[in-house]
PDB file of C-alpha atoms in Angstrom:
ATOM      1  CA  MET A   1      73.860  89.633 108.814  1.00 70.00           C
ATOM      2  CA  ASN A   2      71.644  87.745 111.258  1.00 82.00           C
ATOM      3  CA  TRP A   3      73.091  89.629 114.217  1.00 85.00           C
ATOM      4  CA  ILE A   4      71.243  92.727 113.123  1.00 89.00           C
ATOM      5  CA  TYR A   5      67.926  91.092 114.049  1.00 91.00           C
ATOM      6  CA  GLU A   6      69.159  90.109 117.500  1.00 91.00           C
ATOM      7  CA  PRO A   7      69.395  92.620 120.362  1.00 93.00           C
ATOM      8  CA  TRP A   8      72.623  94.583 119.892  1.00 95.00           C
ATOM      9  CA  PRO A   9      75.305  94.091 122.539  1.00 96.00           C
ATOM     10  CA  TRP A  10      76.696  97.080 124.429  1.00 97.00           C
ATOM     11  CA  TYR A  11      80.008  97.023 122.563  1.00 98.00           C
ATOM     12  CA  VAL A  12      78.146  97.602 119.301  1.00 97.00           C
ATOM     13  CA  ALA A  13      75.683 100.180 120.629  1.00 98.00           C
ATOM     14  CA  GLY A  14      78.148 102.296 122.618  1.00 98.00           C
ATOM     15  CA  PRO A  15      80.554 102.972 119.725  1.00 98.00           C
ATOM     16  CA  LEU A  16      77.598 103.719 117.413  1.00 98.00           C
ATOM     17  CA  ILE A  17      76.313 106.307 119.904  1.00 98.00           C
ATOM     18  CA  ALA A  18      79.774 107.898 119.908  1.00 98.00           C
ATOM     19  CA  LEU A  19      79.598 107.901 116.099  1.00 98.00           C
ATOM     20  CA  THR A  20      76.233 109.706 116.257  1.00 98.00           C
ATOM     21  CA  MET A  21      77.833 112.399 118.417  1.00 98.00           C
ATOM     22  CA  PHE A  22      80.760 112.818 116.003  1.00 97.00           C
ATOM     23  CA  LEU A  23      78.459 112.987 112.967  1.00 97.00           C
ATOM     24  CA  LEU A  24      76.607 115.868 114.622  1.00 97.00           C
ATOM     25  CA  LEU A  25      79.853 117.583 115.608  1.00 97.00           C
ATOM     26  CA  PHE A  26      81.002 117.425 111.987  1.00 96.00           C
ATOM     27  CA  MET A  27      77.678 118.935 110.958  1.00 95.00           C
ATOM     28  CA  GLY A  28      78.489 121.831 113.317  1.00 95.00           C
ATOM     29  CA  LYS A  29      75.961 120.780 115.989  1.00 95.00           C
ATOM     30  CA  GLN A  30      75.987 119.387 119.478  1.00 94.00           C
ATOM     31  CA  PHE A  31      74.501 116.022 120.422  1.00 94.00           C
ATOM     32  CA  GLY A  32      71.635 116.465 122.866  1.00 94.00           C
ATOM     33  CA  MET A  33      68.115 115.096 122.772  1.00 95.00           C
ATOM     34  CA  SER A  34      66.329 117.384 125.238  1.00 96.00           C
ATOM     35  CA  ALA A  35      66.894 120.867 123.729  1.00 96.00           C
ATOM     36  CA  ASN A  36      64.220 120.044 121.123  1.00 97.00           C
ATOM     37  CA  LEU A  37      61.616 120.249 123.907  1.00 97.00           C
ATOM     38  CA  ARG A  38      62.489 123.913 124.354  1.00 97.00           C
ATOM     39  CA  THR A  39      62.291 124.394 120.586  1.00 97.00           C
ATOM     40  CA  LYS A  40      58.808 122.847 120.573  1.00 97.00           C
ATOM     41  CA  CYS A  41      57.626 125.085 123.429  1.00 97.00           C
ATOM     42  CA  ALA A  42      58.907 128.103 121.492  1.00 97.00           C
ATOM     43  CA  ALA A  43      57.201 126.932 118.297  1.00 97.00           C
ATOM     44  CA  LEU A  44      53.936 126.525 120.232  1.00 96.00           C
ATOM     45  CA  GLY A  45      54.115 130.172 121.325  1.00 96.00           C
ATOM     46  CA  ALA A  46      55.631 129.838 124.830  1.00 97.00           C
ATOM     47  CA  GLY A  47      57.670 132.983 124.089  1.00 96.00           C
ATOM     48  CA  LYS A  48      54.603 134.979 125.087  1.00 96.00           C
ATOM     49  CA  ALA A  49      54.809 133.556 128.605  1.00 96.00           C
ATOM     50  CA  ALA A  50      58.558 133.478 129.304  1.00 96.00           C
ATOM     51  CA  ASP A  51      61.702 135.018 127.822  1.00 96.00           C
ATOM     52  CA  PHE A  52      63.364 131.601 127.960  1.00 97.00           C
ATOM     53  CA  PHE A  53      61.327 130.694 124.883  1.00 97.00           C
ATOM     54  CA  LYS A  54      61.905 133.958 123.002  1.00 97.00           C
ATOM     55  CA  PHE A  55      64.288 132.874 120.290  1.00 96.00           C
ATOM     56  CA  ASN A  56      64.028 132.078 116.644  1.00 96.00           C
ATOM     57  CA  TRP A  57      62.986 128.445 116.913  1.00 95.00           C
ATOM     58  CA  LYS A  58      63.256 128.050 113.160  1.00 94.00           C
ATOM     59  CA  ASP A  59      67.041 128.101 113.572  1.00 93.00           C
ATOM     60  CA  GLU A  60      66.644 124.918 115.600  1.00 94.00           C
ATOM     61  CA  ARG A  61      64.622 123.024 113.023  1.00 95.00           C
ATOM     62  CA  TRP A  62      67.515 120.589 112.555  1.00 96.00           C
ATOM     63  CA  ASN A  63      66.764 119.384 116.072  1.00 95.00           C
ATOM     64  CA  LEU A  64      63.189 118.586 115.129  1.00 96.00           C
ATOM     65  CA  MET A  65      64.444 116.630 112.102  1.00 97.00           C
ATOM     66  CA  ILE A  66      66.514 114.479 114.468  1.00 97.00           C
ATOM     67  CA  VAL A  67      63.384 113.844 116.539  1.00 98.00           C
ATOM     68  CA  ILE A  68      61.344 112.822 113.490  1.00 98.00           C
ATOM     69  CA  GLY A  69      64.250 110.588 112.482  1.00 98.00           C
ATOM     70  CA  ALA A  70      64.342 108.961 115.927  1.00 98.00           C
ATOM     71  CA  ILE A  71      60.611 108.178 115.655  1.00 98.00           C
ATOM     72  CA  ILE A  72      61.125 106.626 112.204  1.00 98.00           C
ATOM     73  CA  GLY A  73      64.172 104.719 113.519  1.00 98.00           C
ATOM     74  CA  GLY A  74      62.074 103.280 116.337  1.00 98.00           C
ATOM     75  CA  PHE A  75      59.428 102.213 113.828  1.00 98.00           C
ATOM     76  CA  LEU A  76      61.927 100.560 111.484  1.00 97.00           C
ATOM     77  CA  ALA A  77      63.839  98.805 114.261  1.00 97.00           C
ATOM     78  CA  SER A  78      60.775  97.410 116.020  1.00 95.00           C
ATOM     79  CA  ASN A  79      59.037  96.255 112.836  1.00 94.00           C
ATOM     80  CA  TYR A  80      61.755  95.236 110.394  1.00 94.00           C
ATOM     81  CA  LEU A  81      64.924  94.621 112.388  1.00 94.00           C
ATOM     82  CA  THR A  82      63.674  92.044 114.799  1.00 92.00           C
ATOM     83  CA  ASN A  83      63.059  88.303 115.002  1.00 82.00           C
ATOM     84  CA  THR A  84      60.426  88.177 117.654  1.00 74.00           C
ATOM     85  CA  THR A  85      56.962  89.631 117.725  1.00 70.00           C
ATOM     86  CA  ASN A  86      57.096  90.916 121.309  1.00 72.00           C
ATOM     87  CA  ASN A  87      60.636  92.397 121.254  1.00 86.00           C
ATOM     88  CA  LYS A  88      61.313  90.994 124.693  1.00 90.00           C
ATOM     89  CA  VAL A  89      64.330  92.303 126.529  1.00 94.00           C
ATOM     90  CA  ALA A  90      66.994  89.966 127.894  1.00 90.00           C
ATOM     91  CA  ILE A  91      67.142  91.399 131.411  1.00 95.00           C
ATOM     92  CA  SER A  92      68.762  89.291 134.126  1.00 95.00           C
ATOM     93  CA  LEU A  93      66.822  86.604 135.951  1.00 95.00           C
ATOM     94  CA  GLU A  94      67.353  88.554 139.160  1.00 95.00           C
ATOM     95  CA  THR A  95      65.647  91.613 137.682  1.00 96.00           C
ATOM     96  CA  ILE A  96      62.740  89.546 136.364  1.00 97.00           C
ATOM     97  CA  THR A  97      62.141  87.902 139.741  1.00 96.00           C
ATOM     98  CA  GLU A  98      62.279  91.249 141.559  1.00 96.00           C
ATOM     99  CA  LEU A  99      59.854  92.972 139.227  1.00 97.00           C
ATOM    100  CA  GLN A 100      57.400  90.076 139.162  1.00 96.00           C
ATOM    101  CA  GLU A 101      57.418  89.296 142.856  1.00 96.00           C
ATOM    102  CA  ASP A 102      57.997  92.670 144.525  1.00 94.00           C
ATOM    103  CA  TYR A 103      56.117  94.925 142.128  1.00 95.00           C
ATOM    104  CA  GLY A 104      53.693  92.614 140.354  1.00 94.00           C
ATOM    105  CA  LEU A 105      55.058  93.533 136.925  1.00 96.00           C
ATOM    106  CA  LYS A 106      54.351  90.143 135.369  1.00 95.00           C
ATOM    107  CA  SER A 107      55.413  91.227 131.887  1.00 95.00           C
ATOM    108  CA  ALA A 108      59.056  91.518 133.016  1.00 95.00           C
ATOM    109  CA  GLY A 109      61.257  89.437 130.734  1.00 92.00           C
ATOM    110  CA  ASP A 110      58.488  89.024 128.192  1.00 93.00           C
ATOM    111  CA  SER A 111      58.081  92.453 126.603  1.00 94.00           C
ATOM    112  CA  TYR A 112      60.014  95.602 125.666  1.00 96.00           C
ATOM    113  CA  LEU A 113      58.166  97.872 128.110  1.00 97.00           C
ATOM    114  CA  PRO A 114      56.145  96.800 131.160  1.00 97.00           C
ATOM    115  CA  LYS A 115      52.603  96.204 129.907  1.00 96.00           C
ATOM    116  CA  GLU A 116      51.302  97.187 133.351  1.00 96.00           C
ATOM    117  CA  LEU A 117      52.477 100.754 132.671  1.00 96.00           C
ATOM    118  CA  PHE A 118      52.533 101.215 128.915  1.00 97.00           C
ATOM    119  CA  ASP A 119      49.638  99.175 127.519  1.00 95.00           C
ATOM    120  CA  THR A 120      47.099 101.582 126.074  1.00 93.00           C
ATOM    121  CA  ALA A 121      44.388  99.827 128.106  1.00 92.00           C
ATOM    122  CA  GLN A 122      46.183 100.901 131.305  1.00 92.00           C
ATOM    123  CA  LEU A 123      45.579 104.571 130.560  1.00 91.00           C
ATOM    124  CA  THR A 124      42.188 104.401 132.251  1.00 94.00           C
ATOM    125  CA  ASP A 125      44.065 103.780 135.508  1.00 95.00           C
ATOM    126  CA  ILE A 126      44.572 107.187 137.110  1.00 96.00           C
ATOM    127  CA  LYS A 127      47.698 106.009 138.954  1.00 96.00           C
ATOM    128  CA  VAL A 128      49.416 104.837 135.780  1.00 96.00           C
ATOM    129  CA  LEU A 129      48.375 108.025 134.016  1.00 97.00           C
ATOM    130  CA  SER A 130      49.854 110.186 136.793  1.00 97.00           C
ATOM    131  CA  LEU A 131      53.097 108.204 136.957  1.00 97.00           C
ATOM    132  CA  LEU A 132      53.726 108.661 133.235  1.00 98.00           C
ATOM    133  CA  LEU A 133      52.926 112.375 133.371  1.00 98.00           C
ATOM    134  CA  ILE A 134      55.014 113.002 136.508  1.00 98.00           C
ATOM    135  CA  GLY A 135      57.930 110.984 135.116  1.00 98.00           C
ATOM    136  CA  GLY A 136      57.825 113.022 131.920  1.00 98.00           C
ATOM    137  CA  PHE A 137      57.483 116.290 133.808  1.00 98.00           C
ATOM    138  CA  LEU A 138      60.575 115.563 135.919  1.00 98.00           C
ATOM    139  CA  VAL A 139      62.559 114.589 132.820  1.00 98.00           C
ATOM    140  CA  GLY A 140      61.609 117.814 131.002  1.00 98.00           C
ATOM    141  CA  PHE A 141      62.027 120.135 133.984  1.00 98.00           C
ATOM    142  CA  GLY A 142      65.225 118.466 135.215  1.00 98.00           C
ATOM    143  CA  ALA A 143      66.863 118.304 131.783  1.00 98.00           C
ATOM    144  CA  ARG A 144      66.382 122.014 131.151  1.00 98.00           C
ATOM    145  CA  TYR A 145      67.366 122.963 134.695  1.00 98.00           C
ATOM    146  CA  ALA A 146      70.536 120.873 134.412  1.00 97.00           C
ATOM    147  CA  GLY A 147      71.082 122.152 130.861  1.00 96.00           C
ATOM    148  CA  GLY A 148      71.074 118.711 129.262  1.00 96.00           C
ATOM    149  CA  CYS A 149      70.097 115.069 129.531  1.00 94.00           C
ATOM    150  CA  THR A 150      71.842 111.734 129.144  1.00 96.00           C
ATOM    151  CA  SER A 151      73.095 112.551 125.649  1.00 95.00           C
ATOM    152  CA  GLY A 152      73.999 116.184 126.359  1.00 95.00           C
ATOM    153  CA  HIS A 153      75.818 115.604 129.640  1.00 97.00           C
ATOM    154  CA  ALA A 154      76.731 111.906 130.008  1.00 96.00           C
ATOM    155  CA  ILE A 155      77.943 111.567 126.405  1.00 97.00           C
ATOM    156  CA  SER A 156      78.651 115.034 124.910  1.00 97.00           C
ATOM    157  CA  GLY A 157      79.653 116.914 128.065  1.00 97.00           C
ATOM    158  CA  LEU A 158      81.733 114.178 129.654  1.00 97.00           C
ATOM    159  CA  SER A 159      83.484 113.475 126.322  1.00 97.00           C
ATOM    160  CA  ASN A 160      84.546 117.112 126.455  1.00 97.00           C
ATOM    161  CA  LEU A 161      85.682 116.612 130.082  1.00 97.00           C
ATOM    162  CA  GLN A 162      83.255 119.187 131.446  1.00 97.00           C
ATOM    163  CA  LEU A 163      83.032 119.271 135.254  1.00 97.00           C
ATOM    164  CA  PRO A 164      79.410 120.573 135.156  1.00 97.00           C
ATOM    165  CA  SER A 165      78.457 117.478 133.174  1.00 98.00           C
ATOM    166  CA  LEU A 166      80.058 115.245 135.785  1.00 98.00           C
ATOM    167  CA  ILE A 167      78.011 116.981 138.507  1.00 98.00           C
ATOM    168  CA  ALA A 168      74.862 116.565 136.384  1.00 98.00           C
ATOM    169  CA  VAL A 169      75.554 112.855 135.774  1.00 98.00           C
ATOM    170  CA  ILE A 170      76.139 112.310 139.505  1.00 98.00           C
ATOM    171  CA  GLY A 171      72.755 114.029 140.002  1.00 98.00           C
ATOM    172  CA  PHE A 172      71.123 111.716 137.392  1.00 98.00           C
ATOM    173  CA  PHE A 173      72.343 108.729 139.375  1.00 98.00           C
ATOM    174  CA  ILE A 174      71.364 110.086 142.774  1.00 98.00           C
ATOM    175  CA  GLY A 175      67.854 110.711 141.407  1.00 98.00           C
ATOM    176  CA  GLY A 176      67.632 107.341 139.646  1.00 98.00           C
ATOM    177  CA  LEU A 177      68.887 105.367 142.632  1.00 98.00           C
ATOM    178  CA  LEU A 178      66.486 107.211 144.966  1.00 98.00           C
ATOM    179  CA  MET A 179      63.537 106.523 142.694  1.00 98.00           C
ATOM    180  CA  ILE A 180      64.207 102.823 142.126  1.00 97.00           C
ATOM    181  CA  ASN A 181      65.528 101.848 145.540  1.00 97.00           C
ATOM    182  CA  LEU A 182      63.550 104.073 147.919  1.00 97.00           C
ATOM    183  CA  LEU A 183      60.467 105.390 146.121  1.00 97.00           C
ATOM    184  CA  PHE A 184      59.501 102.332 144.020  1.00 97.00           C
ATOM    185  CA  PRO A 185      58.634 100.234 147.105  1.00 95.00           C
ATOM    186  CA  LEU A 186      56.297 103.059 148.155  1.00 95.00           C
ATOM    187  CA  ILE A 187      54.775 103.636 144.708  1.00 93.00           C
ATOM    188  CA  PHE A 188      54.200 100.083 143.510  1.00 89.00           C
TER     189      PHE A 188
ATOM    190  CA  MET B   1      67.009 120.640 102.087  1.00 81.00           C
ATOM    191  CA  LYS B   2      70.019 118.333 101.779  1.00 87.00           C
ATOM    192  CA  LYS B   3      70.964 119.279 105.307  1.00 90.00           C
ATOM    193  CA  TYR B   4      67.567 118.338 106.686  1.00 94.00           C
ATOM    194  CA  ILE B   5      67.814 114.937 105.054  1.00 96.00           C
ATOM    195  CA  ALA B   6      71.210 114.492 106.702  1.00 97.00           C
ATOM    196  CA  TYR B   7      69.740 115.324 110.136  1.00 97.00           C
ATOM    197  CA  LEU B   8      66.774 113.075 109.491  1.00 98.00           C
ATOM    198  CA  SER B   9      69.159 110.214 108.623  1.00 98.00           C
ATOM    199  CA  ILE B  10      71.233 110.768 111.753  1.00 98.00           C
ATOM    200  CA  GLY B  11      67.980 110.677 113.740  1.00 98.00           C
ATOM    201  CA  ILE B  12      66.923 107.390 112.098  1.00 98.00           C
ATOM    202  CA  PHE B  13      70.371 105.908 112.767  1.00 98.00           C
ATOM    203  CA  PHE B  14      70.203 106.987 116.413  1.00 98.00           C
ATOM    204  CA  GLY B  15      66.636 105.695 116.806  1.00 98.00           C
ATOM    205  CA  ILE B  16      67.579 102.251 115.505  1.00 98.00           C
ATOM    206  CA  ILE B  17      70.568 102.086 117.881  1.00 98.00           C
ATOM    207  CA  MET B  18      68.446 103.085 120.876  1.00 98.00           C
ATOM    208  CA  PHE B  19      65.807 100.479 120.123  1.00 97.00           C
ATOM    209  CA  LYS B  20      68.089  97.607 119.152  1.00 97.00           C
ATOM    210  CA  SER B  21      70.448  98.123 122.087  1.00 97.00           C
ATOM    211  CA  GLU B  22      67.409  98.020 124.415  1.00 97.00           C
ATOM    212  CA  ALA B  23      68.525 101.377 125.880  1.00 97.00           C
ATOM    213  CA  ALA B  24      64.947 102.497 125.137  1.00 98.00           C
ATOM    214  CA  SER B  25      63.539  99.757 127.363  1.00 98.00           C
ATOM    215  CA  TRP B  26      62.110 100.698 130.771  1.00 98.00           C
ATOM    216  CA  PHE B  27      63.413  97.365 132.047  1.00 98.00           C
ATOM    217  CA  ARG B  28      67.025  98.207 131.173  1.00 98.00           C
ATOM    218  CA  ILE B  29      66.859 101.491 133.089  1.00 98.00           C
ATOM    219  CA  TYR B  30      65.401  99.754 136.123  1.00 98.00           C
ATOM    220  CA  GLU B  31      68.112  97.108 135.929  1.00 97.00           C
ATOM    221  CA  MET B  32      70.838  99.745 135.661  1.00 98.00           C
ATOM    222  CA  PHE B  33      69.738 101.483 138.865  1.00 98.00           C
ATOM    223  CA  ARG B  34      69.627  98.109 140.625  1.00 97.00           C
ATOM    224  CA  PHE B  35      73.164  97.269 139.430  1.00 97.00           C
ATOM    225  CA  ASN B  36      71.798  93.958 138.161  1.00 95.00           C
ATOM    226  CA  SER B  37      73.470  94.096 134.766  1.00 96.00           C
ATOM    227  CA  PHE B  38      76.499  95.577 133.057  1.00 97.00           C
ATOM    228  CA  HIS B  39      74.602  96.280 129.822  1.00 97.00           C
ATOM    229  CA  MET B  40      73.756  99.988 130.252  1.00 98.00           C
ATOM    230  CA  TYR B  41      77.097 100.747 131.875  1.00 98.00           C
ATOM    231  CA  GLY B  42      78.799  99.083 128.922  1.00 98.00           C
ATOM    232  CA  ILE B  43      76.825 101.195 126.442  1.00 98.00           C
ATOM    233  CA  ILE B  44      77.430 104.519 128.200  1.00 98.00           C
ATOM    234  CA  GLY B  45      81.017 103.615 129.149  1.00 98.00           C
ATOM    235  CA  SER B  46      82.115 102.558 125.670  1.00 98.00           C
ATOM    236  CA  ALA B  47      80.393 105.542 124.036  1.00 98.00           C
ATOM    237  CA  LEU B  48      82.133 107.803 126.515  1.00 98.00           C
ATOM    238  CA  ALA B  49      85.578 106.202 126.160  1.00 98.00           C
ATOM    239  CA  LEU B  50      85.483 106.669 122.372  1.00 98.00           C
ATOM    240  CA  GLY B  51      83.908 110.101 122.829  1.00 98.00           C
ATOM    241  CA  ILE B  52      86.750 111.312 125.038  1.00 98.00           C
ATOM    242  CA  ILE B  53      89.424 109.992 122.678  1.00 98.00           C
ATOM    243  CA  GLY B  54      87.709 111.519 119.637  1.00 98.00           C
ATOM    244  CA  VAL B  55      87.082 114.905 121.218  1.00 97.00           C
ATOM    245  CA  GLN B  56      90.683 115.159 122.438  1.00 97.00           C
ATOM    246  CA  TRP B  57      91.853 114.259 118.935  1.00 97.00           C
ATOM    247  CA  ILE B  58      89.592 116.963 117.457  1.00 97.00           C
ATOM    248  CA  LYS B  59      91.058 119.491 119.895  1.00 95.00           C
ATOM    249  CA  ILE B  60      94.709 118.534 119.398  1.00 95.00           C
ATOM    250  CA  LYS B  61      94.431 118.459 115.596  1.00 94.00           C
ATOM    251  CA  ASP B  62      92.076 121.461 115.594  1.00 94.00           C
ATOM    252  CA  VAL B  63      89.686 119.596 113.296  1.00 95.00           C
ATOM    253  CA  LYS B  64      86.949 121.800 111.805  1.00 95.00           C
ATOM    254  CA  ALA B  65      83.326 120.982 111.155  1.00 95.00           C
ATOM    255  CA  LEU B  66      81.899 120.933 107.613  1.00 93.00           C
ATOM    256  CA  GLY B  67      82.278 124.273 105.886  1.00 91.00           C
ATOM    257  CA  GLY B  68      85.311 125.104 108.024  1.00 92.00           C
ATOM    258  CA  ARG B  69      83.225 126.083 111.052  1.00 91.00           C
ATOM    259  CA  GLU B  70      84.356 125.561 114.619  1.00 90.00           C
ATOM    260  CA  MET B  71      83.270 122.351 116.356  1.00 93.00           C
ATOM    261  CA  GLN B  72      80.528 122.952 118.900  1.00 91.00           C
ATOM    262  CA  LEU B  73      82.590 121.972 121.930  1.00 92.00           C
ATOM    263  CA  ASN B  74      81.421 124.728 124.203  1.00 88.00           C
ATOM    264  CA  LYS B  75      82.411 125.031 127.824  1.00 91.00           C
ATOM    265  CA  LYS B  76      79.487 124.737 130.219  1.00 92.00           C
ATOM    266  CA  GLN B  77      78.827 127.493 132.761  1.00 92.00           C
ATOM    267  CA  PRO B  78      80.269 126.559 136.155  1.00 94.00           C
ATOM    268  CA  SER B  79      77.696 125.940 138.894  1.00 96.00           C
ATOM    269  CA  ILE B  80      76.881 123.250 141.427  1.00 97.00           C
ATOM    270  CA  PRO B  81      73.198 123.702 142.434  1.00 97.00           C
ATOM    271  CA  ARG B  82      71.996 123.933 138.861  1.00 97.00           C
ATOM    272  CA  TYR B  83      73.568 120.677 137.721  1.00 98.00           C
ATOM    273  CA  LEU B  84      73.043 118.808 140.960  1.00 98.00           C
ATOM    274  CA  ILE B  85      69.393 119.725 141.615  1.00 98.00           C
ATOM    275  CA  GLY B  86      68.450 119.637 137.943  1.00 98.00           C
ATOM    276  CA  GLY B  87      70.311 116.348 137.594  1.00 98.00           C
ATOM    277  CA  ILE B  88      68.565 114.738 140.568  1.00 98.00           C
ATOM    278  CA  LEU B  89      65.119 115.795 139.287  1.00 98.00           C
ATOM    279  CA  PHE B  90      65.988 114.426 135.864  1.00 98.00           C
ATOM    280  CA  GLY B  91      67.224 111.164 137.395  1.00 98.00           C
ATOM    281  CA  LEU B  92      63.982 110.709 139.340  1.00 98.00           C
ATOM    282  CA  GLY B  93      61.993 111.115 136.138  1.00 98.00           C
ATOM    283  CA  TRP B  94      64.346 108.990 134.044  1.00 98.00           C
ATOM    284  CA  ALA B  95      63.951 106.062 136.438  1.00 98.00           C
ATOM    285  CA  LEU B  96      60.186 106.470 136.839  1.00 98.00           C
ATOM    286  CA  ALA B  97      59.316 106.838 133.160  1.00 98.00           C
ATOM    287  CA  GLY B  98      62.167 104.493 132.195  1.00 97.00           C
ATOM    288  CA  ALA B  99      63.014 106.763 129.299  1.00 96.00           C
ATOM    289  CA  CYS B 100      65.190 109.782 128.708  1.00 93.00           C
ATOM    290  CA  PRO B 101      64.406 112.312 125.958  1.00 95.00           C
ATOM    291  CA  GLY B 102      65.916 110.333 123.037  1.00 96.00           C
ATOM    292  CA  PRO B 103      64.245 106.977 123.693  1.00 97.00           C
ATOM    293  CA  MET B 104      60.878 108.691 124.311  1.00 97.00           C
ATOM    294  CA  TYR B 105      60.640 109.525 120.634  1.00 98.00           C
ATOM    295  CA  VAL B 106      61.989 106.137 119.584  1.00 98.00           C
ATOM    296  CA  LEU B 107      59.184 104.479 121.554  1.00 98.00           C
ATOM    297  CA  ILE B 108      56.495 106.547 119.809  1.00 98.00           C
ATOM    298  CA  GLY B 109      57.693 105.000 116.561  1.00 97.00           C
ATOM    299  CA  SER B 110      57.912 101.540 118.090  1.00 96.00           C
ATOM    300  CA  GLY B 111      54.179 101.530 118.720  1.00 94.00           C
ATOM    301  CA  TYR B 112      53.678 102.487 122.376  1.00 95.00           C
ATOM    302  CA  PRO B 113      51.133 105.326 122.271  1.00 95.00           C
ATOM    303  CA  ALA B 114      51.201 105.651 126.094  1.00 97.00           C
ATOM    304  CA  ILE B 115      54.688 107.150 125.845  1.00 97.00           C
ATOM    305  CA  ILE B 116      53.087 110.262 124.321  1.00 97.00           C
ATOM    306  CA  LEU B 117      51.948 111.095 127.876  1.00 97.00           C
ATOM    307  CA  VAL B 118      55.587 111.053 128.986  1.00 98.00           C
ATOM    308  CA  VAL B 119      56.565 113.347 126.097  1.00 98.00           C
ATOM    309  CA  PHE B 120      53.651 115.644 126.944  1.00 98.00           C
ATOM    310  CA  GLY B 121      54.794 115.696 130.596  1.00 98.00           C
ATOM    311  CA  ALA B 122      58.322 116.553 129.444  1.00 98.00           C
ATOM    312  CA  LEU B 123      57.014 119.443 127.334  1.00 98.00           C
ATOM    313  CA  VAL B 124      55.049 120.782 130.303  1.00 98.00           C
ATOM    314  CA  GLY B 125      58.123 120.340 132.532  1.00 98.00           C
ATOM    315  CA  THR B 126      60.248 122.302 130.073  1.00 98.00           C
ATOM    316  CA  PHE B 127      57.609 125.039 129.919  1.00 98.00           C
ATOM    317  CA  VAL B 128      57.296 125.279 133.711  1.00 98.00           C
ATOM    318  CA  TYR B 129      61.085 125.482 134.012  1.00 98.00           C
ATOM    319  CA  GLY B 130      61.016 128.397 131.559  1.00 97.00           C
ATOM    320  CA  LEU B 131      58.378 130.153 133.685  1.00 97.00           C
ATOM    321  CA  PHE B 132      60.286 129.848 136.969  1.00 97.00           C
ATOM    322  CA  ARG B 133      63.806 129.987 135.651  1.00 97.00           C
ATOM    323  CA  ASP B 134      64.635 133.336 137.261  1.00 96.00           C
ATOM    324  CA  LYS B 135      63.504 132.159 140.686  1.00 96.00           C
ATOM    325  CA  LEU B 136      65.616 128.980 140.721  1.00 96.00           C
ATOM    326  CA  PRO B 137      69.218 128.821 141.977  1.00 95.00           C
ATOM    327  CA  HIS B 138      71.580 128.500 139.009  1.00 93.00           C
TER     328      HIS B 138
END
């Protein structure tokens, strides 16, 4: 059972993600992790500002349970299902060199998230603060505009051979490649 | 109540997978968009391969969900601008924040309070989309 404490290889994780989707399908639901953001807006009273949020959010409470579960899962995995204290990620040597030398992200290869962006102490840096907020904004806006995110389109939609999901996933990659390969050298 | 516990358990299961597979790591997303590793492609590809097989099986055998309900395998509305523009904006954010909506929550639990800013940004983004929805090409 020692493998469980090591990072899980792709051929374990991928099939388990498919299993998650099928469990939800059997429960009569669709796998998608971004719709809950709309539910939260509705629960916070956004229905007063836009019709898009005028629906009975209580019908979508199951979605919020998944979110709470995901938070608990992250807690359990990072505290009890790991060998190391810093949860470092086994990215390739090439990636580590790039991040350290080109972008000054010295924590590459030695932590789960770049400390330069996600350490609480960094939040006094207005640039870091803006990057996190803008990144989140684009994820939320883009996911709703495209009608789904990685789970909704790349896994659920493509599994169901939906052409719109293929277009969305191509969009995800155009955006991601632009950000990392063209915008990162300008930002960092 | 039983149902909510089932959803909570599925969420916990999913959260553990996201963290342990490192799909919730900013570094893995960066690496994917640099084509420096097969890891993320392996995760998405194998999930998708099994997903396609399973969904086709469900359709051919007309398998029902619990309680005899129809499976939620809805067709998506055809459009190009909506999925392409929305997709590109999402991709820009995904790469910058290094997290998509699932992993964001996982990282809150893993002890990275800064990620709450990303979640807050995503909530604002969702809200702003709702405000301007009628003015955007769909």
